[in-house]
């Protein structure tokens, strides 16, 4: 954990420090960690840990996003995997001098990538959503398939008779079907349990799900060895796409557990590799890694992305980023022992070569991924734009004002009429609940500058805004509050870190109704003063000049639009966008804004 925390502070992939620490603490240097003392237990520890890690990876994949990129993902898992396996085997045979059978095992194993490297890296560098979806899906889905293919290939190589080899070959579809079937059944059972308060008492959810995932892995492996990690992955994919009362808590728990397990495994497996074996690979090893990175991966992406909407820059980034991770390391460690036990001296060299691929791809691609994405121009800006929960007339007016100010805006609502009206206004809108994690993720909540809750329910507004602050760490959250006898006070909102929209509580129902009227319009007040101006004073001047009710929407300064809150001041050389509506009675309808505290 010290290594992972240090890596987070240095903004580098954690595996870089974990591999270094494993080598330092291993038998060849400090001799603190000695994996050989675990004996046969090592493979069991690794298997169960990988099952949990891949289950966590499956939880992060969303069916809607996968469907949008299904063609590329399917090609990467089928065509791309075949290109990688054949190309890696040829490189190992010609550059390392390995026999074709051993090279074939190496090629089969190298089709895996590394979700433990790619997913954290993509969260940090934030590339285009379609690229992130493809790379995450490839990393999670290809790992169990690659591991099973490698196991079957090894069994065929070690088979003593042709009949035995043919029998092992049949094990490939058997393992894939069994793992997928057990995972699907287990995922459905887990999903139903998570939805039921009757059968699953509160507080037992996370530990029970963990136990069930381990049980799925063991049951599937008991029926057909090495099928368990696919079962865990499929179960995670199903559970991750089911809405339940503990969905977020389950993801947080599994994510933290995966971080710990990744740290343990990488240090343990790095300590199991002999540096002398890595050095002994010589230029053949370096050449093999270079061919895998600079020849095979680009061919893989070229074949998989043909005829799609992916741009050349997006394809170039995908061709660059393909680090190997924990599954490759875990399987290689087990394979090295089996090859040595079978009397093949190449066992240590096999583990060393896989370790070299992992180390070079993680260090080179992991450290340069952000720079490459920036140079190619495919990074999404961090803290960009706003999410507006509430596509009613007032939410649409605010969304249009922010959009005109150059801000990226996404609206969310469950009212079909409001959703259609927002679409007609040219606004991006998502149909769904503002509490729903899947919908919020589709709106890219983790990359937003702020969230604005402007539904007619002030209680829901506060809860949604609080959730954005605490769960998703959105820098600023705004809630529209109702003036008068309301269930939520301004003080309670401010105490929870939520800003009160429009500068204070308003007559919310009336302004939603007024915003839908054709008699409403925008006006802009430009500051010519040398000192910051008081919001209430500016609004009074606007109302007196226009003879209409005024609702402050946002300020514009230095090219950015910011929603108005209680703390807003009109800075020199800035602009205030105001919504004007007919004042049919003596009530200015904004209440609490004219004289902010």
Coordinates of C-alpha atoms in Angstrom, one line a residue:
X1 CA 0.0 0.0 0.0
X2 CA 2.9 2.3 0.6
X3 CA 4.1 1.7 -3.0
X4 CA 0.6 2.4 -4.3
X5 CA 0.1 5.6 -2.3
X6 CA 3.6 6.8 -3.4
X7 CA 2.7 6.0 -7.1
X8 CA -0.6 8.0 -6.7
X9 CA 1.3 11.0 -5.3
X10 CA 3.9 10.7 -8.2
X11 CA 1.0 10.2 -10.7
X12 CA 2.6 7.1 -12.2
X13 CA 1.1 3.6 -12.5
X14 CA 1.3 1.8 -9.2
X15 CA 2.6 -1.4 -10.9
X16 CA 5.9 0.4 -11.7
X17 CA 6.8 0.7 -8.0
X18 CA 5.2 -2.7 -7.1
X19 CA 7.5 -4.5 -9.6
X20 CA 10.5 -2.6 -8.4
X21 CA 9.6 -3.4 -4.7
X22 CA 9.0 -7.1 -5.5
X23 CA 12.5 -7.4 -7.1
X24 CA 14.1 -5.5 -4.2
X25 CA 12.4 -7.6 -1.5
X26 CA 12.8 -10.9 -3.4
X27 CA 15.3 -13.7 -2.9
X28 CA 18.0 -12.2 -5.1
X29 CA 18.4 -9.0 -3.2
X30 CA 17.0 -8.5 0.4
X31 CA 15.5 -12.0 0.5
X32 CA 12.5 -10.8 2.6
X33 CA 9.8 -12.3 0.4
X34 CA 10.3 -15.9 -0.7
X35 CA 7.4 -17.1 -2.8
X36 CA 8.8 -20.6 -3.1
X37 CA 7.9 -21.2 0.6
X38 CA 4.2 -21.1 -0.4
X39 CA 4.6 -24.2 -2.6
X40 CA 1.3 -25.3 -4.2
X41 CA -0.6 -22.7 -2.2
X42 CA 0.8 -20.0 -4.5
X43 CA -1.4 -21.0 -7.5
X44 CA -4.5 -21.1 -5.3
X45 CA -3.8 -17.7 -3.8
X46 CA -3.2 -16.2 -7.2
X47 CA -6.3 -17.8 -8.7
X48 CA -8.7 -16.6 -6.0
X49 CA -7.1 -13.1 -6.1
X50 CA -7.4 -12.8 -9.9
X51 CA -11.0 -13.9 -9.7
X52 CA -11.8 -11.0 -7.3
X53 CA -9.9 -8.6 -9.5
X54 CA -11.7 -9.6 -12.7
X55 CA -15.0 -9.6 -10.9
X56 CA -14.3 -6.0 -9.9
X57 CA -13.3 -5.2 -13.5
X58 CA -16.6 -6.7 -14.8
X59 CA -18.6 -4.5 -12.4
X60 CA -17.2 -1.4 -14.1
X61 CA -18.4 -2.3 -17.6
X62 CA -21.8 -0.8 -18.7
X63 CA -23.9 -2.7 -21.3
X64 CA -25.1 0.5 -23.0
X65 CA -21.5 1.7 -23.5
X66 CA -20.4 -1.7 -24.7
X67 CA -23.2 -1.9 -27.3
X68 CA -22.1 1.3 -28.8
X69 CA -18.6 0.0 -29.4
X70 CA -19.5 -3.7 -29.9
X71 CA -18.0 -4.1 -33.3
X72 CA -14.5 -3.0 -32.3
X73 CA -14.6 -4.9 -29.0
X74 CA -15.7 -8.1 -30.7
X75 CA -12.9 -7.8 -33.3
X76 CA -10.3 -7.1 -30.6
X77 CA -11.3 -10.3 -28.7
X78 CA -11.4 -12.5 -31.8
X79 CA -9.4 -11.2 -34.8
X80 CA -7.0 -9.1 -32.7
X81 CA -6.3 -11.9 -30.2
X82 CA -5.5 -14.2 -33.1
X83 CA -3.0 -11.7 -34.6
X84 CA -1.4 -11.1 -31.2
X85 CA -1.1 -14.8 -30.5
X86 CA 0.4 -15.7 -33.9
X87 CA 2.7 -12.7 -34.0
X88 CA 4.0 -13.1 -30.5
X89 CA 4.7 -16.8 -31.1
X90 CA 6.6 -16.0 -34.3
X91 CA 8.7 -13.3 -32.5
X92 CA 9.5 -15.7 -29.7
X93 CA 10.5 -18.5 -32.1
X94 CA 12.7 -16.4 -34.4
X95 CA 14.2 -13.9 -31.9
X96 CA 14.5 -16.1 -28.8
X97 CA 15.1 -19.4 -30.5
X98 CA 12.3 -21.2 -28.6
X99 CA 10.7 -24.2 -30.1
X100 CA 7.3 -23.7 -31.8
X101 CA 5.3 -25.4 -29.0
X102 CA 6.8 -23.2 -26.3
X103 CA 6.5 -20.1 -28.5
X104 CA 2.8 -21.0 -29.1
X105 CA 2.1 -21.1 -25.3
X106 CA 3.9 -17.7 -25.0
X107 CA 1.8 -16.2 -27.9
X108 CA -1.5 -17.5 -26.4
X109 CA -0.7 -15.9 -23.0
X110 CA 0.3 -12.6 -24.6
X111 CA -3.2 -11.9 -25.9
X112 CA -4.1 -10.7 -22.4
X113 CA -3.7 -7.1 -21.6
X114 CA -4.0 -5.6 -18.1
X115 CA -7.1 -4.1 -16.5
X116 CA -5.2 -3.5 -13.3
X117 CA -3.0 -1.1 -15.3
X118 CA -5.3 0.2 -18.0
X119 CA -8.4 1.1 -16.0
X120 CA -6.5 3.3 -13.4
X121 CA -4.5 4.8 -16.2
X122 CA -7.6 5.8 -18.2
X123 CA -9.2 7.3 -15.1
X124 CA -6.2 9.5 -14.6
X125 CA -5.6 10.7 -18.2
X126 CA -9.3 10.8 -19.3
X127 CA -9.3 10.0 -23.0
X128 CA -12.4 10.2 -25.3
X129 CA -15.2 8.1 -23.9
X130 CA -15.4 5.7 -26.9
X131 CA -11.7 4.9 -26.6
X132 CA -11.9 4.4 -22.9
X133 CA -14.8 2.0 -23.3
X134 CA -13.0 -0.1 -25.9
X135 CA -9.8 -0.4 -24.0
X136 CA -11.5 -1.2 -20.6
X137 CA -13.7 -3.8 -22.2
X138 CA -10.8 -5.4 -24.0
X139 CA -8.7 -5.5 -20.9
X140 CA -11.5 -7.1 -18.7
X141 CA -12.9 -9.6 -21.3
X142 CA -9.7 -10.7 -23.0
X143 CA -7.9 -11.7 -19.7
X144 CA -10.0 -14.8 -18.8
X145 CA -10.2 -15.9 -22.5
X146 CA -6.4 -15.5 -22.9
X147 CA -5.7 -17.3 -19.7
X148 CA -7.9 -20.3 -20.7
X149 CA -6.4 -20.4 -24.2
X150 CA -2.9 -20.4 -22.8
X151 CA -3.8 -23.2 -20.3
X152 CA -5.2 -25.3 -23.1
X153 CA -2.2 -24.6 -25.3
X154 CA 0.2 -25.7 -22.5
X155 CA -1.8 -28.9 -21.9
X156 CA -1.6 -29.7 -25.6
X157 CA 2.2 -29.1 -25.6
X158 CA 2.6 -31.3 -22.5
X159 CA 0.4 -34.1 -23.8
X160 CA 2.2 -37.4 -24.3
X161 CA -0.1 -38.7 -27.1
X162 CA -2.0 -37.3 -30.0
X163 CA -5.2 -38.4 -28.5
X164 CA -4.4 -36.6 -25.3
X165 CA -3.7 -33.4 -27.2
X166 CA -7.0 -33.7 -29.1
X167 CA -8.8 -34.2 -25.8
X168 CA -7.2 -31.1 -24.3
X169 CA -8.2 -29.1 -27.5
X170 CA -11.8 -29.9 -26.8
X171 CA -11.3 -28.4 -23.4
X172 CA -11.1 -24.9 -24.9
X173 CA -14.8 -24.5 -25.8
X174 CA -15.8 -26.6 -22.8
X175 CA -14.0 -24.2 -20.4
X176 CA -15.3 -21.1 -22.2
X177 CA -18.9 -22.3 -22.2
X178 CA -18.8 -23.7 -18.6
X179 CA -17.2 -20.5 -17.2
X180 CA -19.7 -18.3 -19.0
X181 CA -22.6 -20.4 -17.9
X182 CA -21.6 -20.7 -14.2
X183 CA -20.8 -16.9 -14.2
X184 CA -24.2 -16.0 -15.8
X185 CA -26.1 -18.2 -13.3
X186 CA -24.0 -16.9 -10.4
X187 CA -24.4 -13.3 -11.5
X188 CA -28.2 -13.6 -11.8
X189 CA -28.3 -15.1 -8.2
X190 CA -26.1 -12.4 -6.8
X191 CA -28.1 -9.7 -8.6
X192 CA -31.4 -11.0 -7.2
X193 CA -29.9 -11.1 -3.7
X194 CA -28.8 -7.5 -3.9
X195 CA -32.3 -6.5 -4.9
X196 CA -33.9 -8.3 -2.0
X197 CA -34.1 -6.9 1.5
X198 CA -35.9 -10.0 2.7
X199 CA -33.1 -12.5 2.0
X200 CA -30.1 -10.3 2.5
X201 CA -29.9 -8.4 5.8
X202 CA -28.3 -5.0 5.7
X203 CA -24.6 -5.0 6.5
X204 CA -23.9 -8.5 5.1
X205 CA -24.0 -7.6 1.4
X206 CA -20.3 -7.0 0.6
X207 CA -18.8 -9.9 2.4
X208 CA -21.5 -12.3 1.1
X209 CA -20.9 -11.2 -2.5
X210 CA -17.2 -11.7 -1.9
X211 CA -17.9 -15.2 -0.6
X212 CA -20.1 -16.0 -3.6
X213 CA -17.6 -14.9 -6.1
X214 CA -14.9 -17.1 -4.5
X215 CA -17.4 -20.0 -4.5
X216 CA -18.2 -19.4 -8.2
X217 CA -14.5 -19.5 -9.0
X218 CA -14.0 -22.8 -7.0
X219 CA -17.1 -24.5 -8.3
X220 CA -16.3 -23.7 -11.9
X221 CA -12.6 -24.8 -11.5
X222 CA -13.7 -28.0 -9.8
X223 CA -15.8 -28.9 -12.8
X224 CA -13.2 -27.7 -15.4
X225 CA -9.9 -26.4 -14.2
X226 CA -9.0 -22.8 -15.1
X227 CA -12.6 -21.8 -16.0
X228 CA -13.2 -20.0 -12.8
X229 CA -11.8 -16.6 -13.7
X230 CA -14.2 -16.4 -16.7
X231 CA -17.1 -17.2 -14.3
X232 CA -16.0 -14.4 -12.0
X233 CA -15.7 -12.0 -14.9
X234 CA -19.2 -12.8 -16.4
X235 CA -20.7 -12.6 -12.9
X236 CA -19.2 -9.1 -12.4
X237 CA -20.5 -8.0 -15.7
X238 CA -24.1 -9.0 -14.9
X239 CA -24.0 -7.7 -11.3
X240 CA -22.5 -4.4 -12.5
X241 CA -25.5 -3.7 -14.8
X242 CA -28.2 -4.4 -12.2
X243 CA -29.4 -1.5 -10.2
X244 CA -29.5 -2.3 -6.5
X245 CA -29.6 -0.6 -3.1
X246 CA -25.9 -1.3 -2.5
X247 CA -24.5 -0.9 -6.1
X248 CA -22.1 1.9 -5.2
X249 CA -21.0 0.5 -1.9
X250 CA -20.3 -2.9 -3.6
X251 CA -18.1 -1.2 -6.2
X252 CA -16.2 0.8 -3.6
X253 CA -15.6 -2.3 -1.5
X254 CA -14.4 -4.4 -4.4
X255 CA -12.3 -1.6 -5.8
X256 CA -10.5 -1.2 -2.5
X257 CA -10.0 -5.0 -2.2
X258 CA -8.7 -5.2 -5.7
X259 CA -6.1 -2.5 -5.0
X260 CA -4.8 -4.5 -2.0
X261 CA -4.8 -7.8 -3.9
X262 CA -3.0 -6.2 -6.9
X263 CA -0.3 -4.9 -4.7
X264 CA 0.2 -8.2 -2.9
X265 CA 0.3 -10.2 -6.2
X266 CA 2.6 -8.0 -8.1
X267 CA 5.2 -7.9 -5.3
X268 CA 4.9 -11.7 -4.8
X269 CA 5.1 -12.5 -8.5
X270 CA 8.0 -10.1 -9.1
X271 CA 9.9 -11.6 -6.3
X272 CA 9.4 -15.0 -7.9
X273 CA 11.3 -13.9 -11.1
X274 CA 15.1 -14.4 -11.3
X275 CA 16.9 -11.3 -12.5
X276 CA 19.6 -13.5 -14.0
X277 CA 17.0 -15.1 -16.2
X278 CA 15.7 -11.7 -17.4
X279 CA 19.2 -10.5 -18.2
X280 CA 19.9 -13.8 -19.9
X281 CA 17.2 -13.1 -22.5
X282 CA 19.6 -10.6 -24.0
X283 CA 18.8 -8.7 -27.2
X284 CA 16.4 -11.4 -28.3
X285 CA 14.1 -10.5 -25.3
X286 CA 14.3 -6.8 -26.0
X287 CA 13.6 -7.4 -29.7
X288 CA 10.6 -9.6 -28.9
X289 CA 9.1 -6.9 -26.7
X290 CA 9.7 -4.3 -29.4
X291 CA 8.0 -6.4 -32.0
X292 CA 5.0 -6.9 -29.7
X293 CA 4.7 -3.2 -29.0
X294 CA 5.5 -1.6 -32.3
X295 CA 4.4 -4.2 -34.9
X296 CA 1.9 -6.6 -33.6
X297 CA -0.3 -4.2 -31.5
X298 CA -0.7 -1.7 -34.4
X299 CA -1.7 -4.6 -36.8
X300 CA -4.2 -5.7 -34.1
X301 CA -5.8 -2.3 -33.9
X302 CA -5.7 -1.8 -37.7
X303 CA -7.6 -5.0 -38.3
X304 CA -10.1 -4.4 -35.5
X305 CA -10.9 -0.8 -36.2
X306 CA -11.3 -1.0 -40.0
X307 CA -14.5 0.5 -41.3
X308 CA -15.4 2.1 -37.9
X309 CA -15.8 5.7 -36.9
X310 CA -12.6 5.7 -34.8
X311 CA -10.3 8.5 -35.9
X312 CA -6.7 7.9 -36.9
X313 CA -5.6 9.6 -33.7
X314 CA -7.8 7.4 -31.6
X315 CA -6.5 4.3 -33.3
X316 CA -2.9 5.5 -32.8
X317 CA -3.5 5.8 -29.1
X318 CA -5.1 2.4 -28.8
X319 CA -2.2 1.0 -30.8
X320 CA 0.2 2.5 -28.3
X321 CA -1.5 1.4 -25.1
X322 CA -1.5 -2.3 -24.4
X323 CA 0.3 -3.0 -21.1
X324 CA 0.2 -6.5 -19.7
X325 CA -0.8 -7.0 -16.1
X326 CA -1.6 -9.3 -13.3
X327 CA -3.2 -12.2 -15.2
X328 CA -0.1 -12.5 -17.5
X329 CA 2.2 -12.5 -14.4
X330 CA 0.1 -15.0 -12.5
X331 CA -0.3 -17.5 -15.3
X332 CA 3.4 -17.2 -16.3
X333 CA 4.4 -18.0 -12.7
X334 CA 2.3 -21.2 -12.7
X335 CA 3.4 -22.2 -16.2
X336 CA 7.1 -21.8 -15.3
X337 CA 6.7 -24.4 -12.6
X338 CA 4.8 -26.8 -14.8
X339 CA 7.4 -26.5 -17.6
X340 CA 10.2 -27.1 -15.1
X341 CA 8.4 -30.1 -13.6
X342 CA 7.9 -31.5 -17.1
X343 CA 11.7 -31.4 -17.6
X344 CA 11.8 -28.4 -19.9
X345 CA 14.6 -26.0 -18.9
X346 CA 12.8 -23.1 -20.6
X347 CA 10.5 -22.6 -17.5
X348 CA 12.5 -19.9 -15.9
X349 CA 13.2 -18.1 -19.2
X350 CA 9.4 -18.2 -20.0
X351 CA 8.5 -16.5 -16.7
X352 CA 11.4 -14.0 -17.2
X353 CA 10.2 -13.1 -20.7
X354 CA 6.6 -12.5 -19.6
X355 CA 8.0 -10.4 -16.7
X356 CA 10.1 -8.4 -19.2
X357 CA 7.0 -7.7 -21.4
X358 CA 5.0 -6.6 -18.3
X359 CA 7.8 -4.4 -17.0
X360 CA 8.6 -2.7 -20.3
X361 CA 5.0 -2.1 -21.4
X362 CA 3.9 -0.9 -18.0
X363 CA 6.8 1.5 -17.6
X364 CA 7.0 2.8 -21.1
X365 CA 3.3 2.9 -22.0
X366 CA 2.1 3.7 -18.5
X367 CA 4.4 6.7 -18.0
X368 CA 3.9 8.0 -21.5
X369 CA 0.1 7.4 -21.9
X370 CA -0.9 10.8 -20.7
X371 CA 1.7 12.6 -22.9
X372 CA 0.7 10.6 -26.0
X373 CA -3.0 11.3 -25.4
X374 CA -2.3 15.0 -25.1
X375 CA -0.2 15.1 -28.3
X376 CA -2.9 13.3 -30.2
X377 CA -5.6 15.6 -28.8
X378 CA -7.9 12.9 -27.5
X379 CA -7.9 13.8 -23.8
X380 CA -11.2 15.1 -22.4
X381 CA -10.8 18.3 -20.4
X382 CA -11.0 17.8 -16.6
X383 CA -13.7 19.6 -14.7
X384 CA -15.5 20.6 -17.9
X385 CA -19.0 21.8 -17.9
X386 CA -22.1 21.0 -15.8
X387 CA -24.8 18.4 -15.3
X388 CA -28.2 19.8 -14.8
X389 CA -30.7 17.5 -13.1
X390 CA -34.1 18.8 -14.1
X391 CA -35.0 19.4 -17.8
X392 CA -38.0 21.5 -16.9
X393 CA -38.3 25.0 -18.5
X394 CA -36.1 26.6 -15.8
X395 CA -33.4 23.9 -16.2
X396 CA -33.5 24.3 -20.0
X397 CA -33.1 28.1 -19.7
X398 CA -30.1 27.7 -17.4
X399 CA -28.7 25.0 -19.7
X400 CA -29.0 27.3 -22.8
X401 CA -27.3 30.1 -20.9
X402 CA -24.4 27.9 -19.9
X403 CA -24.1 26.5 -23.4
X404 CA -24.0 30.0 -24.9
X405 CA -21.3 30.8 -22.4
X406 CA -19.2 28.0 -23.9
X407 CA -19.8 25.4 -21.2
X408 CA -20.5 21.7 -22.0
X409 CA -23.9 20.8 -20.6
X410 CA -25.9 17.6 -20.1
X411 CA -29.4 17.5 -18.7
X412 CA -31.0 14.6 -16.9
X413 CA -34.8 14.0 -16.3
X414 CA -37.4 11.3 -16.1
X415 CA -40.2 13.4 -17.6
X416 CA -40.5 12.4 -21.3
X417 CA -42.1 15.7 -22.3
X418 CA -39.3 17.8 -20.7
X419 CA -36.7 15.5 -22.3
X420 CA -38.2 16.0 -25.7
X421 CA -38.4 19.8 -25.1
X422 CA -34.7 19.8 -24.2
X423 CA -33.8 17.9 -27.3
X424 CA -35.8 20.3 -29.4
X425 CA -33.8 23.2 -27.8
X426 CA -30.6 21.6 -29.0
X427 CA -29.5 20.5 -25.6
X428 CA -27.9 17.2 -24.7
X429 CA -30.3 15.3 -22.4
X430 CA -30.3 11.9 -20.8
X431 CA -33.5 10.1 -19.8
X432 CA -33.1 8.8 -16.3
X433 CA -33.0 9.5 -12.6
X434 CA -30.5 12.0 -11.1
X435 CA -29.8 9.5 -8.4
X436 CA -28.9 6.7 -10.8
X437 CA -25.2 6.0 -10.9
X438 CA -25.3 4.6 -14.5
X439 CA -27.1 7.7 -15.8
X440 CA -24.6 10.0 -14.0
X441 CA -21.7 8.0 -15.4
X442 CA -23.1 8.4 -18.9
X443 CA -23.2 12.1 -18.3
X444 CA -19.5 11.9 -17.3
X445 CA -20.1 13.2 -13.7
X446 CA -16.5 12.5 -12.6
X447 CA -15.2 14.9 -15.2
X448 CA -17.6 17.8 -14.5
X449 CA -16.9 21.1 -12.9
X450 CA -20.3 21.1 -11.2
X451 CA -23.7 19.6 -10.8
X452 CA -26.9 21.6 -10.7
X453 CA -30.1 20.2 -9.2
X454 CA -33.1 22.3 -10.3
X455 CA -36.1 19.9 -10.0
X456 CA -39.4 21.1 -8.4
X457 CA -38.5 19.1 -5.3
X458 CA -36.1 21.0 -3.1
X459 CA -35.4 18.0 -0.9
X460 CA -34.4 15.9 -3.9
X461 CA -32.3 18.8 -5.2
X462 CA -30.3 18.8 -1.9
X463 CA -29.8 15.1 -1.8
X464 CA -28.7 14.9 -5.5
X465 CA -26.2 17.8 -4.9
X466 CA -24.9 16.2 -1.7
X467 CA -24.4 12.9 -3.5
X468 CA -22.4 14.6 -6.3
X469 CA -20.1 16.2 -3.7
X470 CA -19.5 13.1 -1.5
X471 CA -19.7 10.2 -3.9
X472 CA -18.3 11.6 -7.1
X473 CA -16.2 14.5 -5.6
X474 CA -17.6 17.0 -8.0
X475 CA -15.9 20.3 -7.1
X476 CA -19.2 22.4 -6.8
X477 CA -22.8 21.3 -6.5
X478 CA -25.8 23.7 -6.7
X479 CA -29.4 23.1 -5.5
X480 CA -32.4 25.2 -6.2
X481 CA -34.4 25.8 -3.0
X482 CA -38.0 26.8 -2.4
X483 CA -38.7 30.1 -0.6
X484 CA -41.1 30.2 2.3
X485 CA -42.3 27.1 4.1
X486 CA -39.9 24.7 2.6
X487 CA -38.6 21.4 3.9
X488 CA -35.0 22.4 3.3
X489 CA -33.4 25.5 4.7
X490 CA -30.6 27.5 3.2
X491 CA -28.4 26.9 6.3
X492 CA -28.7 23.1 6.0
X493 CA -27.6 23.2 2.4
X494 CA -24.6 25.4 3.1
X495 CA -23.6 23.2 6.0
X496 CA -23.5 20.2 3.7
X497 CA -21.2 22.0 1.2
X498 CA -24.0 22.6 -1.3
X499 CA -24.3 26.1 -2.9
X500 CA -27.8 27.6 -3.2
X501 CA -28.7 28.2 -6.8
X502 CA -29.9 31.6 -8.0
X503 CA -28.3 33.4 -5.0
X504 CA -30.9 32.2 -2.6
X505 CA -34.3 30.4 -2.2
X506 CA -36.8 31.4 -4.9
X507 CA -40.5 30.8 -5.7
X508 CA -39.5 27.7 -7.5
X509 CA -42.8 26.6 -9.0
X510 CA -43.5 30.1 -10.3
X511 CA -40.1 30.5 -12.0
X512 CA -40.4 27.1 -13.7
X513 CA -43.8 28.3 -15.0
X514 CA -42.5 31.7 -16.0
X515 CA -39.5 30.1 -17.8
X516 CA -41.8 28.2 -20.1
X517 CA -43.5 31.5 -21.1
X518 CA -42.6 33.2 -24.4
X519 CA -42.5 36.5 -22.5
X520 CA -39.3 35.6 -20.8
X521 CA -35.9 36.6 -22.2
X522 CA -32.2 36.8 -21.3
X523 CA -30.4 40.0 -20.6
X524 CA -26.8 40.6 -19.9
X525 CA -25.4 43.2 -17.4
X526 CA -21.8 44.0 -17.9
X527 CA -19.7 45.3 -15.0
X528 CA -17.8 48.5 -15.6
X529 CA -16.9 49.1 -12.0
X530 CA -13.3 48.7 -10.7
X531 CA -14.5 46.9 -7.5
X532 CA -16.6 43.7 -7.1
X533 CA -20.3 44.6 -7.2
X534 CA -23.0 43.2 -4.8
X535 CA -25.3 40.7 -6.5
X536 CA -28.4 42.1 -4.9
X537 CA -27.6 45.7 -5.9
X538 CA -27.1 44.7 -9.5
X539 CA -30.4 42.8 -9.7
X540 CA -32.2 45.8 -8.2
X541 CA -30.7 48.0 -10.9
X542 CA -31.7 45.5 -13.6
X543 CA -35.3 45.2 -12.4
X544 CA -35.7 49.0 -12.1
X545 CA -34.3 49.4 -15.6
X546 CA -36.3 46.6 -17.2
X547 CA -39.5 46.9 -15.1
X548 CA -39.6 43.1 -14.9
X549 CA -38.7 40.3 -12.5
X550 CA -35.1 39.2 -12.7
X551 CA -33.6 35.9 -11.9
X552 CA -29.8 35.7 -11.9
X553 CA -28.5 32.6 -13.8
X554 CA -24.8 32.8 -14.3
X555 CA -21.7 35.1 -14.4
X556 CA -19.2 35.1 -17.2
X557 CA -15.5 35.9 -16.5
X558 CA -12.3 34.9 -18.1
X559 CA -14.1 32.8 -20.7
X560 CA -16.0 30.6 -18.2
X561 CA -19.6 30.6 -17.1
X562 CA -20.4 29.9 -13.5
X563 CA -24.0 29.5 -12.0
X564 CA -25.0 32.1 -9.5
X565 CA -24.9 31.2 -5.8
X566 CA -25.2 33.1 -2.5
X567 CA -21.4 33.8 -2.6
X568 CA -21.4 35.2 -6.1
X569 CA -20.0 38.7 -6.6
X570 CA -19.9 40.6 -9.9
X571 CA -16.2 41.0 -10.6
X572 CA -14.8 43.8 -12.7
X573 CA -14.9 43.0 -16.5
X574 CA -17.4 40.2 -16.0
X575 CA -21.0 39.7 -17.1
X576 CA -24.2 38.7 -15.4
X577 CA -26.8 36.7 -17.4
X578 CA -30.3 37.3 -16.1
X579 CA -33.6 35.7 -16.9
X580 CA -36.4 38.4 -17.2
X581 CA -40.0 37.6 -16.8
X582 CA -43.2 39.8 -16.5
X583 CA -43.9 41.0 -13.0
X584 CA -47.7 40.6 -12.8
X585 CA -47.8 41.4 -9.1
X586 CA -45.6 43.2 -6.7
X587 CA -43.6 40.1 -5.9
X588 CA -40.2 40.0 -7.6
X589 CA -40.4 36.2 -7.4
X590 CA -36.8 35.7 -6.5
X591 CA -36.9 36.3 -2.7
X592 CA -33.8 36.4 -0.7
X593 CA -31.6 37.4 -3.6
X594 CA -32.0 41.2 -3.4
X595 CA -30.3 41.3 0.0
X596 CA -27.8 38.4 0.3
X597 CA -26.3 37.8 3.6

